[in-house]
Coordinates of C-alpha atoms in Angstrom, one line a residue:
X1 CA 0.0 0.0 0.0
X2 CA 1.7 3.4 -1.0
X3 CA 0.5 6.3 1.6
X4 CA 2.3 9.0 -0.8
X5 CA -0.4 8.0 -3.5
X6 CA -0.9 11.2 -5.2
X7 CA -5.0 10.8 -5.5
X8 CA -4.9 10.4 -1.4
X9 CA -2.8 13.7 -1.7
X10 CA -5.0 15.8 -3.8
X11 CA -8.1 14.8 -1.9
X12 CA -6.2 15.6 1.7
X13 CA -5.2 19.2 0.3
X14 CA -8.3 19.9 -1.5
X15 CA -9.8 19.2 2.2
X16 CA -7.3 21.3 4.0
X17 CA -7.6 24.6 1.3
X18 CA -11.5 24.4 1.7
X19 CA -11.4 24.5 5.7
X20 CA -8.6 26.9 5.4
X21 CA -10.3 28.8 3.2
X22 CA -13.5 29.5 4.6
X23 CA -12.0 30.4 8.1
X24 CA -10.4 33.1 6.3
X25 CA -13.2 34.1 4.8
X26 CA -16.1 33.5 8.1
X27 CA -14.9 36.8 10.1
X28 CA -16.5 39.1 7.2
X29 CA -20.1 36.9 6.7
X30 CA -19.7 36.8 10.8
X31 CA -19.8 40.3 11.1
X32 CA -22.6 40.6 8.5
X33 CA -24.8 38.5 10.9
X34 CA -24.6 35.5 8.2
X35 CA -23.1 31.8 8.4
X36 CA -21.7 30.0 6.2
X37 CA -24.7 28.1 5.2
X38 CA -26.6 31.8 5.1
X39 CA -24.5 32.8 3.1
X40 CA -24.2 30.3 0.5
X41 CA -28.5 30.5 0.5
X42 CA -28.7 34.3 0.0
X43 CA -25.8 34.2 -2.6
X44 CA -27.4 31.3 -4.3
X45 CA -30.7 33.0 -4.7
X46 CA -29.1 36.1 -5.8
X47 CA -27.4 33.8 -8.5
X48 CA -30.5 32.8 -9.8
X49 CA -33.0 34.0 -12.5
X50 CA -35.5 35.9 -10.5
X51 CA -33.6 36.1 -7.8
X52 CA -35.3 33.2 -6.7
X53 CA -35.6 28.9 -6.3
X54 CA -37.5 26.1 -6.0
X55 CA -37.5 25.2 -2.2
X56 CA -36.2 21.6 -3.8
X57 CA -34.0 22.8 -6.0
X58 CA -32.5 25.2 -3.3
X59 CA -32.1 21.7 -1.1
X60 CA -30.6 20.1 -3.9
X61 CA -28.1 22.8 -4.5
X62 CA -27.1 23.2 -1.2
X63 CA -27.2 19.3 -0.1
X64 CA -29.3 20.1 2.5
X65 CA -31.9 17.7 3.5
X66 CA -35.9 19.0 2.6
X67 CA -36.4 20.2 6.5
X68 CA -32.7 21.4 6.7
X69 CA -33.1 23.5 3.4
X70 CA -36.9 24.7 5.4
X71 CA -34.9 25.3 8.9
X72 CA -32.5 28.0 7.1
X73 CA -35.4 29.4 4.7
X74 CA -37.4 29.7 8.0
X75 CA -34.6 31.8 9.9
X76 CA -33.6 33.9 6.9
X77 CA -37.6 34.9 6.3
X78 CA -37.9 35.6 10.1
X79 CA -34.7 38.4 9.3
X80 CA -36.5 39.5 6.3
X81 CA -33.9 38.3 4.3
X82 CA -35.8 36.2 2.1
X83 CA -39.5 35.3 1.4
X84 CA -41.3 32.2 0.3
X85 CA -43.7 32.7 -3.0
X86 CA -46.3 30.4 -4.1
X87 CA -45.7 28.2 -7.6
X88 CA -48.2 29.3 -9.8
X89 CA -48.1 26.0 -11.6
X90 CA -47.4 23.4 -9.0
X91 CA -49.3 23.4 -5.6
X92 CA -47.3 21.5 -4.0
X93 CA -44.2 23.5 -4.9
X94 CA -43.1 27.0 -3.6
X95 CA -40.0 29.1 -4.0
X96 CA -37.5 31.0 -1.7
X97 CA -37.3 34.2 -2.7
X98 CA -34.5 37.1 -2.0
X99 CA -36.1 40.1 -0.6
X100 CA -34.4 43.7 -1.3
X101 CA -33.4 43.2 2.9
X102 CA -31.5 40.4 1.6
X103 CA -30.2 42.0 -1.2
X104 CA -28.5 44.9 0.5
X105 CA -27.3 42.5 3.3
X106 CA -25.5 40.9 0.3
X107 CA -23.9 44.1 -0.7
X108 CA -22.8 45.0 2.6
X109 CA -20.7 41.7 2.8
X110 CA -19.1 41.6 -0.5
X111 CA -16.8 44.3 -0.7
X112 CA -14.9 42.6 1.5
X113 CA -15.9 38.8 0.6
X114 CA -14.8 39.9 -2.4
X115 CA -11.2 41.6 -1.0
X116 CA -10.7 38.2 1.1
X117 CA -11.2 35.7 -1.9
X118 CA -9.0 37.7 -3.7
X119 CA -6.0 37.8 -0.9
X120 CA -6.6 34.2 -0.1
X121 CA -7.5 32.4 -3.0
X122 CA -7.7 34.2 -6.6
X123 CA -5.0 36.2 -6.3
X124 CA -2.5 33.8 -5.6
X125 CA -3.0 32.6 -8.9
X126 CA -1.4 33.1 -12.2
X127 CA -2.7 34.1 -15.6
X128 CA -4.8 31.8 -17.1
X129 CA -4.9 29.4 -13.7
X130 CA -7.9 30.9 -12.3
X131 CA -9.8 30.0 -15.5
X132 CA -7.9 26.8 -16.0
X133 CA -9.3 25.3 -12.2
X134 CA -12.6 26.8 -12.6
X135 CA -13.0 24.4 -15.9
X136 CA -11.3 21.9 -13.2
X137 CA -13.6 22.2 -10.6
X138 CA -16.6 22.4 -12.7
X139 CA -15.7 19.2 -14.6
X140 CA -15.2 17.5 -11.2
X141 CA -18.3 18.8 -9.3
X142 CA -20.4 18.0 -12.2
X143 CA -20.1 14.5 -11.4
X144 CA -19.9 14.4 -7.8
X145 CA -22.6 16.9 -7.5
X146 CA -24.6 17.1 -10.3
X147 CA -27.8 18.4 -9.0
X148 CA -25.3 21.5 -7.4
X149 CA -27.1 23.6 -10.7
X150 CA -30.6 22.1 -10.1
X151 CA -33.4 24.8 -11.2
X152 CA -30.4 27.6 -11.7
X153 CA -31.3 28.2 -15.2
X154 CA -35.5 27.8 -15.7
X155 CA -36.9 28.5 -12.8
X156 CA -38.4 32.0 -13.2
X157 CA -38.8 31.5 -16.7
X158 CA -40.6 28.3 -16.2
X159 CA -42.4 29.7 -13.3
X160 CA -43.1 33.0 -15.3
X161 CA -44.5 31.4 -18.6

C-alpha cells in the first residue's frame, strides 16, 4: 500500500484549502450576521434567475436535506432576508425568494468577501490558472454533484411562462 499516493494527496489538500479557506473568509459573513450556510442561501438566490428557487432545488443545490433546506429558509424569512412565493403552476411547490433586505445584506458583505477571496484564494493565482481550475472544478463537481445547478437556469422563466 503506498501512503504518498498522489489521488490520497489531492483529496487531503483539497480538504485542507476548503477548511482553510472559509476560516479566512467567516470573520467578514460573521460580522454581517450570516453563516456559512446563510451565506451560500442568500448568494445562491441572488445567482438565480428571478432572484429566486424552487425550495427543492434550493435543497438540492445546497445538499441540505428537505427540513434542513426549510430550517435555514425559515430563519432567513424571520430576518426579512428572504421570502417564500407560491408556484403558480405546481401546488405542491413553492420558492425561496430574496427580498431587497437580503439583497443589501449581500452588498454590505461583498466588498470585503470579495477583497478576502482575492488575498486568499484568486489572487495567488497566475494568468490563465484561475480560469484553468474553474473548468477543473466544474468538470469534477459536475459529477460528484450534479444536481449542485438544479433549477439555476428555468426557474423564473418556467415559473413566469
Amino acid at each position: 500500500m503506498d501512503f504518498d499516493d498522489p489521488r490520497l494527496t489531492a483529496v487531503g489538500l483539497l480538504a485542507e484549502t476548503h477548511a482553510g479557506l472559509m476560516a479566512r473568509l467567516q470573520p467578514a459573513l460573521s460580522a454581517a450576521g450570516l453563516s456559512e450556510v446563510d451565506f451560500e442561501t442568500v448568494i445562491r438566490l441572488a445567482r438565480s434567475p428571478g432572484q429566486r428557487l424552487r425550495m427543492s432545488d434550493l435543497a438540492a443545490q445546497t445538499e441540505l436535506s428537505t427540513s434542513g433546506v426549510t430550517r435555514v429558509v425559515d430563519r432567513l424569512e424571520r430576518e426579512g432576508l428572504v421570502a417564500r412565493a407560491a408556484c403558480s403552476s405546481d401546488r405542491r411547490a413553492s420558492y425561496a425568494v430574496l427580498t431587497d433586505a437580503g439583497r443589501k445584506r449581500l452588498e454590505s458583505v461583498l466588498p470585503q468577501h470579495l477583497k478576502d477571496i482575492e488575498e486568499w484564494f484568486t489572487g495567488l493565482l497566475g494568468e490563465g490558472e484561475l480560469e484553468t481550475f474553474l473548468t477543473t472544478l466544474r468538470k469534477i463537481r459536475d459529477v460528484v454533484r450534479p444536481c449542485a445547478t438544479a433549477g439555476a437556469h428555468d426557474t423564473y422563466e418556467t415559473e413566469r411562462a
